[in-house]
Tab-separated table of C-alpha atoms in Angstrom:
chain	number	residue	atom	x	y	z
Y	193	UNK	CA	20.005	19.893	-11.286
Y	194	UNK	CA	21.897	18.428	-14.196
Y	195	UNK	CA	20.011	16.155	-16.899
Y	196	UNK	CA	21.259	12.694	-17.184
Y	197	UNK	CA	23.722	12.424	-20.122
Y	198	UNK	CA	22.644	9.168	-21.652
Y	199	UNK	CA	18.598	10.763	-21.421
Y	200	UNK	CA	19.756	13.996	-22.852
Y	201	UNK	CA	21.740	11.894	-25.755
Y	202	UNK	CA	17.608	10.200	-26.381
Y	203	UNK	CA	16.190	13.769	-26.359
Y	204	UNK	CA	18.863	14.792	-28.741
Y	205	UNK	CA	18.029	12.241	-30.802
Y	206	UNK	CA	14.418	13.332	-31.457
Y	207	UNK	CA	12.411	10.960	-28.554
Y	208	UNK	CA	10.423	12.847	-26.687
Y	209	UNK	CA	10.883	10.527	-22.956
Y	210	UNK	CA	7.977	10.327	-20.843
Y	211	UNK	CA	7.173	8.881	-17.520
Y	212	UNK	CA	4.393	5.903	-17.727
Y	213	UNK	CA	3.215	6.190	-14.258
Y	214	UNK	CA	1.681	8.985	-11.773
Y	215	UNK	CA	0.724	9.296	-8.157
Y	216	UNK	CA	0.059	11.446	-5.494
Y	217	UNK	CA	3.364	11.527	-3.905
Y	218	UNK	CA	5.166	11.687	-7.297
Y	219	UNK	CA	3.977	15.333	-7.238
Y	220	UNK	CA	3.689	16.530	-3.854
Y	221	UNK	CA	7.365	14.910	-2.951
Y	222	UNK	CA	8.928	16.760	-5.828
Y	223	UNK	CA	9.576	13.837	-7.422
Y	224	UNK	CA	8.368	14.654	-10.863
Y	225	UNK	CA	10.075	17.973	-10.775
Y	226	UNK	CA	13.070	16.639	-10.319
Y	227	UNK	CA	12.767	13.968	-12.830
Y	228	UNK	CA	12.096	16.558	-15.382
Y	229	UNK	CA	15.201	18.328	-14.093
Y	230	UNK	CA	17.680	15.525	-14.077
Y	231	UNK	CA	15.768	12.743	-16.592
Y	232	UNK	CA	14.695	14.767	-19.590
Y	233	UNK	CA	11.179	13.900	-18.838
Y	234	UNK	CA	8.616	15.991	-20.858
Y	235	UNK	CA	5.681	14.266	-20.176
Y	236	UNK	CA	3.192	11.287	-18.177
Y	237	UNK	CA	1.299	8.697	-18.855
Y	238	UNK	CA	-0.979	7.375	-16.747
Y	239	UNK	CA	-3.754	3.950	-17.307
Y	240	UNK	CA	-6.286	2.297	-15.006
Y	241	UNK	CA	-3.474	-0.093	-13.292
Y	242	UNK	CA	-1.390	3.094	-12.743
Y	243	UNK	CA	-4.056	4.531	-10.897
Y	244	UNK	CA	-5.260	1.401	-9.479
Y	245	UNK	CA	-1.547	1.310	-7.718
Y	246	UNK	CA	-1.826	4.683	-6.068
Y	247	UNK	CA	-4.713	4.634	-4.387
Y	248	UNK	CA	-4.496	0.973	-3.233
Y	249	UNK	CA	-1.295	2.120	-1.391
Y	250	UNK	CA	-0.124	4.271	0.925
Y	251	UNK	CA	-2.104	7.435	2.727
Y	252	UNK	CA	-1.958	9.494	0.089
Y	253	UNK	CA	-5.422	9.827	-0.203
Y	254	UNK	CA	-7.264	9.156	2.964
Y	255	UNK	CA	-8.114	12.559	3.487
Y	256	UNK	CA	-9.746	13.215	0.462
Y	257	UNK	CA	-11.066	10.549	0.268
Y	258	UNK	CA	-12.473	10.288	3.743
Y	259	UNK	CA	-13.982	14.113	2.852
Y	260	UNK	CA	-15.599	13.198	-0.551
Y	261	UNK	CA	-17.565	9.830	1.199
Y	262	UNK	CA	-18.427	12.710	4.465
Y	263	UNK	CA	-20.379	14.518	1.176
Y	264	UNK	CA	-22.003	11.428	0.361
Y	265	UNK	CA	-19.980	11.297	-3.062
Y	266	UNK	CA	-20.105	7.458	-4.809
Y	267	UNK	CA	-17.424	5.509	-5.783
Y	268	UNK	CA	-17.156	6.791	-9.055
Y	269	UNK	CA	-17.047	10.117	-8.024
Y	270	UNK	CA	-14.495	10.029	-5.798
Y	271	UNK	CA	-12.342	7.944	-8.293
Y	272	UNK	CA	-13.142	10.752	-11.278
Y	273	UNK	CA	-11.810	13.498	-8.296
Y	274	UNK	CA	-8.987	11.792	-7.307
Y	275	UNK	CA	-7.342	10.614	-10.405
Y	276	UNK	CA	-8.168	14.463	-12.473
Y	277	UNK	CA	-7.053	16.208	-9.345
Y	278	UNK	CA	-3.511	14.846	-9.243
Y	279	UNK	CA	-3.543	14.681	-13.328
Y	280	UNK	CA	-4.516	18.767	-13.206
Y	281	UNK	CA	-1.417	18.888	-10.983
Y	282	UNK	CA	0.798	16.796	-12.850
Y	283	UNK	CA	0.211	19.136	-16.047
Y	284	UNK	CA	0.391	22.312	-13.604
Y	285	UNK	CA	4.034	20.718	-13.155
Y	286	UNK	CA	5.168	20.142	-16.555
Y	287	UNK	CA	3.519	23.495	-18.085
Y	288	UNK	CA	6.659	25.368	-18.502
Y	289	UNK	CA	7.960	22.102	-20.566
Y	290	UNK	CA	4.335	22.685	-22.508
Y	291	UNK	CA	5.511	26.537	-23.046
Y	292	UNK	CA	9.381	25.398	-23.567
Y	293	UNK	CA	8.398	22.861	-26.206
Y	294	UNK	CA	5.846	24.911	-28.625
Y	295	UNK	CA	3.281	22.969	-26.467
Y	296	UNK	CA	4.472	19.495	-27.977
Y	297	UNK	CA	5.282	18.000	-24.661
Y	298	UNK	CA	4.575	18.619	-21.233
Y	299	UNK	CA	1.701	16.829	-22.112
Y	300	UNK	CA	-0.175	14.431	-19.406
Y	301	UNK	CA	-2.816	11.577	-20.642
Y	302	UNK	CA	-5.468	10.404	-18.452
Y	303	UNK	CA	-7.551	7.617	-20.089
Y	304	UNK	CA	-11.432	6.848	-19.835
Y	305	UNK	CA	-13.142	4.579	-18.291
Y	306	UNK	CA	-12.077	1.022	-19.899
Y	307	UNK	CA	-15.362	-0.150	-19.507
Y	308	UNK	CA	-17.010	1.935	-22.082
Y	309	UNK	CA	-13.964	0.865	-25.350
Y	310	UNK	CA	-16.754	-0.613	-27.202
Y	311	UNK	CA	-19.119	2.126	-26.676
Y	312	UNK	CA	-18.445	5.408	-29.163
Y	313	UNK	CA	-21.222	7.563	-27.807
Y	314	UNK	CA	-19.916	6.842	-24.396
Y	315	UNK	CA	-16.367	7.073	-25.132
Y	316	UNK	CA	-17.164	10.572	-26.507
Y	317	UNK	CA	-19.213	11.658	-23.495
Y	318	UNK	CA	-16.686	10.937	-20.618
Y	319	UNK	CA	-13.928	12.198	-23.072
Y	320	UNK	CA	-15.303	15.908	-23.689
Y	321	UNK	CA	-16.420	15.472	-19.679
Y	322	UNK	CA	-12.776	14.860	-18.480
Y	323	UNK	CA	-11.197	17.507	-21.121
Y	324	UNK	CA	-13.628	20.082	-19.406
Y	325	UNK	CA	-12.574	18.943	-15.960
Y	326	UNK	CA	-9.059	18.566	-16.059
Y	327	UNK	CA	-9.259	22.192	-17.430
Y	328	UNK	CA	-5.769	22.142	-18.555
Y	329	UNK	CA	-4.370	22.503	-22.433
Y	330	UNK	CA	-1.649	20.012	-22.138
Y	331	UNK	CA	-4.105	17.619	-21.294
Y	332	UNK	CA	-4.223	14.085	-23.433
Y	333	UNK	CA	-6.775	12.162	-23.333
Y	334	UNK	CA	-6.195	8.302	-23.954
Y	335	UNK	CA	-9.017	6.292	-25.962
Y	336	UNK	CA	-8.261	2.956	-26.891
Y	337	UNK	CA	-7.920	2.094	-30.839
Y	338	UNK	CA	-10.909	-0.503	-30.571
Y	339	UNK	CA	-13.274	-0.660	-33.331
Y	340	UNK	CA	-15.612	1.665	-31.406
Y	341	UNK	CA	-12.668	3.893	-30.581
Y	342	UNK	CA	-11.865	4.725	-33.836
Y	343	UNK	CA	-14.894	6.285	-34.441
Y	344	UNK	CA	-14.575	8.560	-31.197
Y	345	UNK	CA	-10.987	9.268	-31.957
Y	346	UNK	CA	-12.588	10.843	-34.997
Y	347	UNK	CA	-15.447	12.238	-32.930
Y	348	UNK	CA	-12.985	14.050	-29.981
Y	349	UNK	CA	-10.505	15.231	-32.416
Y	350	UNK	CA	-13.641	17.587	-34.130
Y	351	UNK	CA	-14.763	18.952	-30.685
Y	352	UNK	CA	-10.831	20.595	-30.569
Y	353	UNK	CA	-9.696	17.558	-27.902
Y	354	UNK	CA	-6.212	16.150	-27.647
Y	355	UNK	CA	-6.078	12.627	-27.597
Y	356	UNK	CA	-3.343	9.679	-26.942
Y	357	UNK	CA	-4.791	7.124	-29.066
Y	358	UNK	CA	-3.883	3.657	-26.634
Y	359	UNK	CA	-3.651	0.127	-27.048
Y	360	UNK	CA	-2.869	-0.274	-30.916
Y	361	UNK	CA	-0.634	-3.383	-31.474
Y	362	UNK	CA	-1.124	-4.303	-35.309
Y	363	UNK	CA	0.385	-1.731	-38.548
Y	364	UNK	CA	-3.251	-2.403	-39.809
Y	365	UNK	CA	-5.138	-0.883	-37.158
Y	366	UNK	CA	-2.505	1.670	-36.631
Y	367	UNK	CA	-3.109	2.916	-40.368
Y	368	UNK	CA	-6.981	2.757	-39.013
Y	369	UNK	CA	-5.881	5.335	-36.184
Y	370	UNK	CA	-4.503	7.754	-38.399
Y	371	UNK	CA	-7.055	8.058	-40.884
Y	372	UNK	CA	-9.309	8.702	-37.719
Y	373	UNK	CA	-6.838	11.570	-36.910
Y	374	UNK	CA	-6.828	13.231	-40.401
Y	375	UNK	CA	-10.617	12.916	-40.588
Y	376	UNK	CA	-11.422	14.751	-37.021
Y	377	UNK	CA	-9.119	17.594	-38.141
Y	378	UNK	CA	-10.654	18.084	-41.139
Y	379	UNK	CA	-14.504	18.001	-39.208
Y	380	UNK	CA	-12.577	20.610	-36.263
Y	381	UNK	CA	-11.239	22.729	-39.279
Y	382	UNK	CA	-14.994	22.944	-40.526
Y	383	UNK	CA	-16.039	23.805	-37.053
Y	384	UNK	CA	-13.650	26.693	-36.850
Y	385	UNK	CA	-11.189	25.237	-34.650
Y	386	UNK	CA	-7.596	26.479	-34.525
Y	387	UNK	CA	-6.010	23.081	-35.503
Y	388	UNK	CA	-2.393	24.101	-34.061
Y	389	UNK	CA	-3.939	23.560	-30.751
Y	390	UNK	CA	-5.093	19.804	-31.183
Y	391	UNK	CA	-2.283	17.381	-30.267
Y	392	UNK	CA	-2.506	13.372	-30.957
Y	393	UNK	CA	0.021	10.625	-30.197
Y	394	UNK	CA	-0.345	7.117	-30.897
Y	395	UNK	CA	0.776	5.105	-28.596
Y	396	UNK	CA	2.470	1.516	-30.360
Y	397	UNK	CA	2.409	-1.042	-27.873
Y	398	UNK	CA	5.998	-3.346	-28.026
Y	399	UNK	CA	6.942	-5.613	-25.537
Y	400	UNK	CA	3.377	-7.061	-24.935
Y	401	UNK	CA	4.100	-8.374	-28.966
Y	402	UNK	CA	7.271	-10.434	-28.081
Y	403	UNK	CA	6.021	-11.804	-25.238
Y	404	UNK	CA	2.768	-13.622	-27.174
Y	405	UNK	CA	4.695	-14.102	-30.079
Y	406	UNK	CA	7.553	-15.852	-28.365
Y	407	UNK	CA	5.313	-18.147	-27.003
Y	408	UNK	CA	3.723	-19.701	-29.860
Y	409	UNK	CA	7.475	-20.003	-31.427
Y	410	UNK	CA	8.867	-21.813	-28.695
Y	411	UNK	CA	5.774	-24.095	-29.092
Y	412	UNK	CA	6.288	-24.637	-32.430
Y	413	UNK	CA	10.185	-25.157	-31.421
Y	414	UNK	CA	11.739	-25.358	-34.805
Y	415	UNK	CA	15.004	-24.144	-35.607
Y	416	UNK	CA	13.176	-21.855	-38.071
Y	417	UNK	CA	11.054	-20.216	-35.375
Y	418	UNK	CA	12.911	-20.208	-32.685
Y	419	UNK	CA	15.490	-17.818	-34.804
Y	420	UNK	CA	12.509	-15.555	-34.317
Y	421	UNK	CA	12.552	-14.749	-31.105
Y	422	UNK	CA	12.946	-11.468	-29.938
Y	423	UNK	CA	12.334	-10.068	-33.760
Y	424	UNK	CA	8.750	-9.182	-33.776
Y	425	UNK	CA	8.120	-5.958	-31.633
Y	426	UNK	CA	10.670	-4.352	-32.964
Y	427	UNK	CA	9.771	-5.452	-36.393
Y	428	UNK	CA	6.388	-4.132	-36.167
Y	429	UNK	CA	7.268	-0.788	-34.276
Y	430	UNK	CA	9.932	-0.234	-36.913
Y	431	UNK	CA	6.851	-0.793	-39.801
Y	432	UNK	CA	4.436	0.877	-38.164
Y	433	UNK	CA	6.908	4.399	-38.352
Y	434	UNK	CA	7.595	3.528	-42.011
Y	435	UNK	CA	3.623	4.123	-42.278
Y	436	UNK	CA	3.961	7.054	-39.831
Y	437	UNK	CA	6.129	8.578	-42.210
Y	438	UNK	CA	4.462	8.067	-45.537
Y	439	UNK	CA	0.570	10.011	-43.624
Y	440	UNK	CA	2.852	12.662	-42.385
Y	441	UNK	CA	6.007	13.458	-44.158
Y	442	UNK	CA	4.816	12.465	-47.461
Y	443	UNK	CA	0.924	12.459	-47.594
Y	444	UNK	CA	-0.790	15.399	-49.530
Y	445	UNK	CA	-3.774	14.769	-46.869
Y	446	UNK	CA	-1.845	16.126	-44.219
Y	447	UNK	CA	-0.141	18.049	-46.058
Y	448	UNK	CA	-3.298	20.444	-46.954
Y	449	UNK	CA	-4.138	20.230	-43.109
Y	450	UNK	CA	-0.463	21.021	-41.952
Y	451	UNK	CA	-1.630	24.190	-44.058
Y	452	UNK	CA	-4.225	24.942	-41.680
Y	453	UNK	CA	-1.807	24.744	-38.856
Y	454	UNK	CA	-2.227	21.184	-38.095
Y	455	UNK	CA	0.615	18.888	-36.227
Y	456	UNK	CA	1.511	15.606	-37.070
Y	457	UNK	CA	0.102	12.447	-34.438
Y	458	UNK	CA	3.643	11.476	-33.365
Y	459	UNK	CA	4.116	8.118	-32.881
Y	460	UNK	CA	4.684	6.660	-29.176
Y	461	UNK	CA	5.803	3.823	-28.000
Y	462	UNK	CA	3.952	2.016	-24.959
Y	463	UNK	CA	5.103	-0.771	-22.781
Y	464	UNK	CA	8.551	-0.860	-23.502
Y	465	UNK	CA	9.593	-2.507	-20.297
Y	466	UNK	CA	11.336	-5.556	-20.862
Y	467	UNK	CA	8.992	-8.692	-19.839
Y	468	UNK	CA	11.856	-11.159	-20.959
Y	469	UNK	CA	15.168	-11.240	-18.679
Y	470	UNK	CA	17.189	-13.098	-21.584
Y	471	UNK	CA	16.505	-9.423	-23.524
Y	472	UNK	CA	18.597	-6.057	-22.645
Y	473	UNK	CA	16.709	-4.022	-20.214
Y	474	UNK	CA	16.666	-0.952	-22.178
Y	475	UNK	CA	15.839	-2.927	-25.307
Y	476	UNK	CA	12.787	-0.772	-26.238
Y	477	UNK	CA	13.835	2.107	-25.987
Y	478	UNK	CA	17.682	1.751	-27.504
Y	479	UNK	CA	16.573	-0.056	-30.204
Y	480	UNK	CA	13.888	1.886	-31.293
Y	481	UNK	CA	15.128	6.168	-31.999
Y	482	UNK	CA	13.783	7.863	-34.816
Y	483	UNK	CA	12.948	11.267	-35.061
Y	484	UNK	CA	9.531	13.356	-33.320
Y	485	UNK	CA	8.767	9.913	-31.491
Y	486	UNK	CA	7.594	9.283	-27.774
Y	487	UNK	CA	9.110	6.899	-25.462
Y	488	UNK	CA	6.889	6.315	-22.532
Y	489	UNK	CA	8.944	4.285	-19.941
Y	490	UNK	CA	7.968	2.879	-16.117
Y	491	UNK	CA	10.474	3.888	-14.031
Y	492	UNK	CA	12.552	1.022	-14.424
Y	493	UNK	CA	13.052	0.956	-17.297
Y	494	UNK	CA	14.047	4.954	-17.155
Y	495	UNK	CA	16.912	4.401	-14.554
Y	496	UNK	CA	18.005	1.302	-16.770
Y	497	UNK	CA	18.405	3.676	-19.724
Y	498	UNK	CA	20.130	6.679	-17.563
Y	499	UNK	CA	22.640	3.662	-16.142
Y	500	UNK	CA	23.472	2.070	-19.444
Y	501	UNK	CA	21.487	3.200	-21.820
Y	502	UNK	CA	22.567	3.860	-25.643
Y	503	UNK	CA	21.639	6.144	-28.308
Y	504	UNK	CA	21.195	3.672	-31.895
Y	505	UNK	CA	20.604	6.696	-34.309
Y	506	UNK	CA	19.938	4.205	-36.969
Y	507	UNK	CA	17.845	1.700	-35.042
Y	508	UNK	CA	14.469	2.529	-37.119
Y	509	UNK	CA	14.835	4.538	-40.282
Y	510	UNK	CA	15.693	2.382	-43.307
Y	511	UNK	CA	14.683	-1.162	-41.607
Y	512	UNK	CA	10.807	-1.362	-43.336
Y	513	UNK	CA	11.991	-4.220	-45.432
Y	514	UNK	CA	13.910	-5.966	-43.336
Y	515	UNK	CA	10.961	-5.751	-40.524
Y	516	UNK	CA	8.551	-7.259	-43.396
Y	517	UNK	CA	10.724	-9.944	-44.031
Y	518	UNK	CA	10.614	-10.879	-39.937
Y	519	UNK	CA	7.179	-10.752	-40.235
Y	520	UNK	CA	6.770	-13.467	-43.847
Y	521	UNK	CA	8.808	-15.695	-41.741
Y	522	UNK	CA	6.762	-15.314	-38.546
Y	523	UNK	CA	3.586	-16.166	-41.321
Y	524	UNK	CA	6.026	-19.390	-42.718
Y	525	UNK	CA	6.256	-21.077	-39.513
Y	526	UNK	CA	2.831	-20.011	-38.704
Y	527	UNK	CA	2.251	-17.649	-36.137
Y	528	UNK	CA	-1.134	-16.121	-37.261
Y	529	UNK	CA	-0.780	-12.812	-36.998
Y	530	UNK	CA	-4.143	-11.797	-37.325
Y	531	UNK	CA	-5.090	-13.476	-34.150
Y	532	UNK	CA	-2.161	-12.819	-32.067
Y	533	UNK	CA	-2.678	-8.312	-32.684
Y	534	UNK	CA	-6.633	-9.527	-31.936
Y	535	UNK	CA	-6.072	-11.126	-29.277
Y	536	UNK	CA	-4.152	-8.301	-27.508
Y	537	UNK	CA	-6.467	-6.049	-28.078
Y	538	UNK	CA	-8.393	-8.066	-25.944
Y	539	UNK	CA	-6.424	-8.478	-23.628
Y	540	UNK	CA	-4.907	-4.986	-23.584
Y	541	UNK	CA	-9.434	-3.742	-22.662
Y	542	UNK	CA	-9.845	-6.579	-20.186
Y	543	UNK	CA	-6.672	-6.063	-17.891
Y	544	UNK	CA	-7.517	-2.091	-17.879
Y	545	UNK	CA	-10.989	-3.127	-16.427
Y	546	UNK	CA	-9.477	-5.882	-14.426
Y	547	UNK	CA	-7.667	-2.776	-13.013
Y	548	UNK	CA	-10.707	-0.514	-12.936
Y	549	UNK	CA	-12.859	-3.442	-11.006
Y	550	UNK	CA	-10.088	-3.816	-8.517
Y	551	UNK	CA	-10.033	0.609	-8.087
Y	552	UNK	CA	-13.530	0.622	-7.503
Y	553	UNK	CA	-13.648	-1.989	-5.237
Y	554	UNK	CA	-10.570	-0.745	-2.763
Y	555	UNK	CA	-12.268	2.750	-2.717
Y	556	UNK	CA	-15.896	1.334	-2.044
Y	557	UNK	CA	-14.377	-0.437	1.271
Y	558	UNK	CA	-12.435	2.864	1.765
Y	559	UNK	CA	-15.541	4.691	1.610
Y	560	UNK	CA	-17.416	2.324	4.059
Y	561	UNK	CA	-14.990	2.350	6.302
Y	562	UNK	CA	-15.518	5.875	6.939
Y	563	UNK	CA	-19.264	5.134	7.007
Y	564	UNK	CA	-18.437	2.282	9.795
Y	565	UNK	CA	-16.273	5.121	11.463
């Protein structure tokens, strides 16, 4: 197999490309081997829609299913089997990219249940649950950076538990995230944990940003605002690495734990499919390289970027100011920024348990049917 050039060019260029999506016949087809043989994928995502997809679909997983509800298992336990089963394969797949990589990538996320991201204790719980039943190193577990999630960020990090920190849209709460990160090193350092072994990413959410913040500027349709279209996810990705870089390249809090062994949380960026068709395709993921990042892409977007894709070296290094100044004109025509990051965090929980609802509900009737049967 040979890797795609314009993919390769991205790797080269320090972003670690990932695959945001998962499913049964990904594996068992080969798929996902291949892709990491020919599109320089090094690792998967996966979120309650992704999972909702795959086993609303296909046959996949009648026969498990159909066995698990012949043992009298619940919905929720034949969800938790399901989805850890084919996440256990998944990182069975890309363990020799684990080995290859100094165990950076080859990493797989698998995220708990959205109905508990305002519950810590909970949050905790399920996390430490599905680290021990996944039972595999390059395992990621994804906790949402709610208020309540920063605290079990903190919390999982001390038990020795990778994490993918999800859903963090604002600079402010991302600074939040990282200070979580630092803090549950330091608590697994006092517990005697090897810190070399505890992985983080943060995963930036990007195109969800344009899309509500291009909305309130074409309702405010001034000439002013309407130049600002199309500036703001970038803008914020772009400020949230500047802050990425002064915790880890330049912080002396890190820089006692790197000491110890401990690896920076790399900063990843999440939905960077392009919602708007006015915008390049591969818009996200061009326009945003800088060094020991994470690209996690749907599918689409991945072919886009092996078709046409290009390699901007100098896309996000150097542009902090220049971001800030995007976002004091977003403030002077006034987009409230404060409510647009809160209200997709909102928005971000409620369409993951949207998702979950709609999981549970196709495997309950999937379940009685074999009852009925």
């Amino acid at each position: 197999m040979k890797q795609n050039e314009n993919l390769s060019a991205l790797s080269a260029a320090g972003v670690s490309v990932w695959l945001d999506d998962l499913s049964r016949d990904l594996i068992s087809s080969g798929r996902l081997a291949e892709l990491v043989g020919t599109r320089s994928v090094v690792g998967v995502t996966t979120n309650p829609s992704i999972f909702q997809a795959a086993l609303s679909s296909g046959t996949a997983y009648d026969e498990q299913v159909t066995s698990l509800a012949t043992q009298g298992a619940d919905v929720d336990t034949v969800i938790r089997t399901t989805t850890t089963d084919d996440v256990r394969s998944a990182c069975d797949v890309l363990q020799p990219v684990f080995a290859a990589s100094d165990e950076v990538d080859g990493r797989v996320s698998i995220e708990v249940d959205p109905r508990l991201a305002h519950d810590a204790d909970a949050t905790v719980a399920q996390a430490i649950e599905l680290w021990k039943v996944v039972d595999r190193p390059n395992l990621l577990i994804k906790i949402p950076a709610t208020i309540a999630g920063l605290d079990a960020i903190r919390r999982v990090i001390a038990e020795g538990i990778s994490v993918n920190v999800t859903l963090i849209f604002s600079v402010e709460r991302y600074a939040q995230v990282m200070q979580s990160y630092l803090e549950g090193l330091a608590e697994a350092a006092e517990k005697g944990h090897d810190l070399s072994t505890i992985h983080s990413v943060a995963s930036f959410f990007v195109s969800r940003v344009d899309t509500e913040i291009d909305g309130r500027l074409a309702k405010l349709g001034t000439p002013q605002a309407l130049e600002l279209q199309g500036k703001a996810a970038l803008a914020n990705a772009r400020l949230a690495y500047a802050e990425y870089l002064k915790v880890f390249s330049s912080g002396d809090r890190f820089a006692e734990l790197a000491g110890r062994g401990a690896r920076p949380q790399r900063a990843l960026w999440a939905s960077t499919g392009v919602k708007n068709p006015d915008y390049p395709d591969t818009l996200y993921v061009s326009d945003l390289v800088a060094p020991d990042t994470v690209n996690t892409m749907p599918a689409a977007t991945m072919e886009a970027f092996a078709d046409h894709g290009r390699v901007e070296k100098d896309s996000v290094i150097g542009r902090a100011e220049e971001s800030a100044e995007i976002f004091r004109g977003l403030e002077q025509v006034g987009v409230d920024l404060a409510e647009v990051f809160a209200k997709l965090e909102a928005e971000g929980v409620s369409k993951f348990e949207v998702a979950w609802a709609e999981l549970l509900q196709a495997t309950s009737e999937q379940i009685d049917a074999h009852k009925a049967g």
